[in-house]
């Protein structure tokens, strides 16, 4: 009889059963199953005749249903195999039954099938009914040593064994016992016993491994099912009050007040009240490597898995006895002893730190004050054991001994600073109690003070980090958290930036901030929290109060503690007081805030105010470049060419603002001042920075560091081109003088290459002489500014935009000022500019005289025409010099033709421009020249006659 094996697959989602010939044959059958709640059951082989191969399956209603009956029989008819049999093929047996395999290969093949059956029985969604007896039977059918080794891990981590009533290690103990018996049977074979069979070695190690797991688990399981589990350790009163624990609790309370949340909100909760063996084994076998080491006692060293989340769940149970009563800590010790970890101080302390950081605050705070508390006692015993080890002797000889060094590093890297402070205080107490008695026994070779000093230093540094974290709560200071190691490295945070954030949380006004800085530096009550002065309860309570009340009152109150009226972080880091660097950071922070909220122009104005107080030209230039490239330059690129050219800006936010004249005017003014700063520091870029740092008190922490942010900005700053900066200023000035952007390309042929990130370092040639378009633009701008001016007086500073533009186009400032004065006189706004002519060195005298005489002629000619119409003035007019009158008329006609409609002769109310103003203009022209001008004298005489005539009749 030839047995052919088939694989039947029941797909419940597709409602179909498919039959395949094993192991590599084709599909020989497919049946639709449209009923729900059915399962596929294999039946005994049914052979009919010598040439017909059949295997019958049954679809039965599953156990969950109310009925238990056969729904359908599935009979296989393998036509290909039947045909091959009828043809009498000699290779049929070899082809379909696997003839030619050795006995060992046959056993391995059958064992693999049994291994797959075991996996199927353990599958979470298996349709095959299974129980503990069936599992054990399937295990006993596995004959391959390699599969038996794998089955140990498979059964140990099978979570669904809990559904069969397995919660402890009893079933797995039977599994390990069976594996040991099979190993003994295999070792009875002389050939296998003397050979180096890797599968036998692996099974032997796996048996030892699982035996240790069972012993370790039984310790925890026995405790969790004992009466100790229902007891809870009450707070133990210490003979002396622990000041560090008291401060730690106070910092925890401060943290909760500042953040408005409990420190317990992020701790993991136990997923199981009683630890199951599957969860424990999974945590120990998840990342298990093939090679395991032995400790000095001969046990395997079994570490928990690399997954922190899974490992913490196991640690909550393994260290759980330390939170119950004083006599339960033995269970924790023995569990780790069975795992082979006793003596592996680094691993045990790492696990302890992770467990401690997962404890609720109530369990920590009532059990960490005194050596009698198990939480402290466990570390106390670790210190004593460590002092007996060879590792301690070696480090002591090298003067590098630090007790509980792993936890020291753990606290330095901890992000939960309030819990880290609690953990550090517990470690400090454990070392203190352990070394206090030994100090007498060693006659002072080991001093308690020296042993706890590194931990007290760490506690003070944690105090500083807590101040920083709570004071700056809600402020983004970087992607990495504030920790002792990150702050100390000097490569993560800039202390200058943190101080600046704190200053800006009190005020945006630069003058107010400078006053606070000076008062903080000069105040005798200032102290360093990282030194012994910070250990005083009154001092650290003031720090905590400052963290809670991070606000300033509008009224100065002398009764308010100094620390509440000053930037707290500056007081903590007085050795970082460098006004220039702090002002630079305030500028960068405010500019970034303005970029996020561009409507708030006061942010940009305060940033500029901070920039004005930077007197170090290197930093001034670098920060100006940073603000220019990141905040200001993209605005003009978007304004001129569209937002597709400025991807840094949000079109929805900035588009309405670019259409607001007042907003753009303010931004233009600030941008021009930033460019002025850049041009004033042009020669300072090549100056090398001095990296020398002053020596400070070694107890002050962190030590003075280079500013990582400003150093990076200095490296990014490039060598600027002065002509390019002038061209950019000219374009911005032009934007202020016109609303017609179409005129700019003819005035600035290179405009498409401007306002790019690299445009300020590329040379842009300046114009030596203005072209026709530039001259027309400037004249139009001068007249437009004069027409729109409606103030009482005008200063030369109001013309900076025009003079800057003219200078970029090769025009002198005196020419621009002269032309503007003439335009103002043409508009009849003499009173607004009379005070500007007092200094003749700023204008071109001859141009002003010629233009002023033309304006005077036009005005006098208009006055003569008006006076001639009145009979009462005719006698007086007859007294005027006829040649002078004719010359005035000719000059007026010429000027009207050259500049039609430019010179105003009447005021807005229709009356003539005052003759007094005209007379004053003529007199100013006469005084400007050392040689007396005949035309000016003649006009002055004419004007005097007209004034007298008007006075007589009025």
mmCIF file of C-alpha atoms in Angstrom, residues 35 79 184 229 244 252 297 314 348 355 361 378 414 431 450 557 645 665 690 716 763 777 801 812 874:
data_model
loop_
_atom_site.group_PDB
_atom_site.id
_atom_site.type_symbol
_atom_site.label_atom_id
_atom_site.label_comp_id
_atom_site.label_asym_id
_atom_site.label_seq_id
_atom_site.Cartn_x
_atom_site.Cartn_y
_atom_site.Cartn_z
ATOM 1 C CA UNK A 35 -21.625 27.909 5.912
ATOM 2 C CA UNK A 79 -6.748 11.937 -11.424
ATOM 3 C CA UNK A 184 19.420 11.465 27.906
ATOM 4 C CA UNK A 229 1.514 40.556 48.413
ATOM 5 C CA UNK A 244 17.946 65.729 50.110
ATOM 6 C CA UNK A 252 8.278 67.012 42.641
ATOM 7 C CA UNK A 297 28.908 29.992 39.773
ATOM 8 C CA UNK A 314 8.861 42.311 34.069
ATOM 9 C CA UNK A 348 21.328 45.105 37.994
ATOM 10 C CA UNK A 355 12.134 50.129 37.711
ATOM 11 C CA UNK A 361 5.364 58.764 43.617
ATOM 12 C CA UNK A 378 18.860 46.905 48.282
ATOM 13 C CA UNK A 414 17.346 60.880 32.743
ATOM 14 C CA UNK A 431 26.232 55.032 49.870
ATOM 15 C CA UNK A 450 34.479 61.396 49.550
ATOM 16 C CA UNK A 557 7.658 96.055 45.122
ATOM 17 C CA UNK A 645 10.099 82.288 -5.283
ATOM 18 C CA UNK A 665 6.805 100.734 5.677
ATOM 19 C CA UNK A 690 38.946 84.409 20.593
ATOM 20 C CA UNK A 716 27.739 80.216 8.207
ATOM 21 C CA UNK A 763 29.473 91.620 -6.567
ATOM 22 C CA UNK A 777 12.261 107.739 -11.468
ATOM 23 C CA UNK A 801 15.445 106.689 1.191
ATOM 24 C CA UNK A 812 25.553 113.116 -5.016
ATOM 25 C CA UNK A 874 -1.297 151.074 -10.797
#
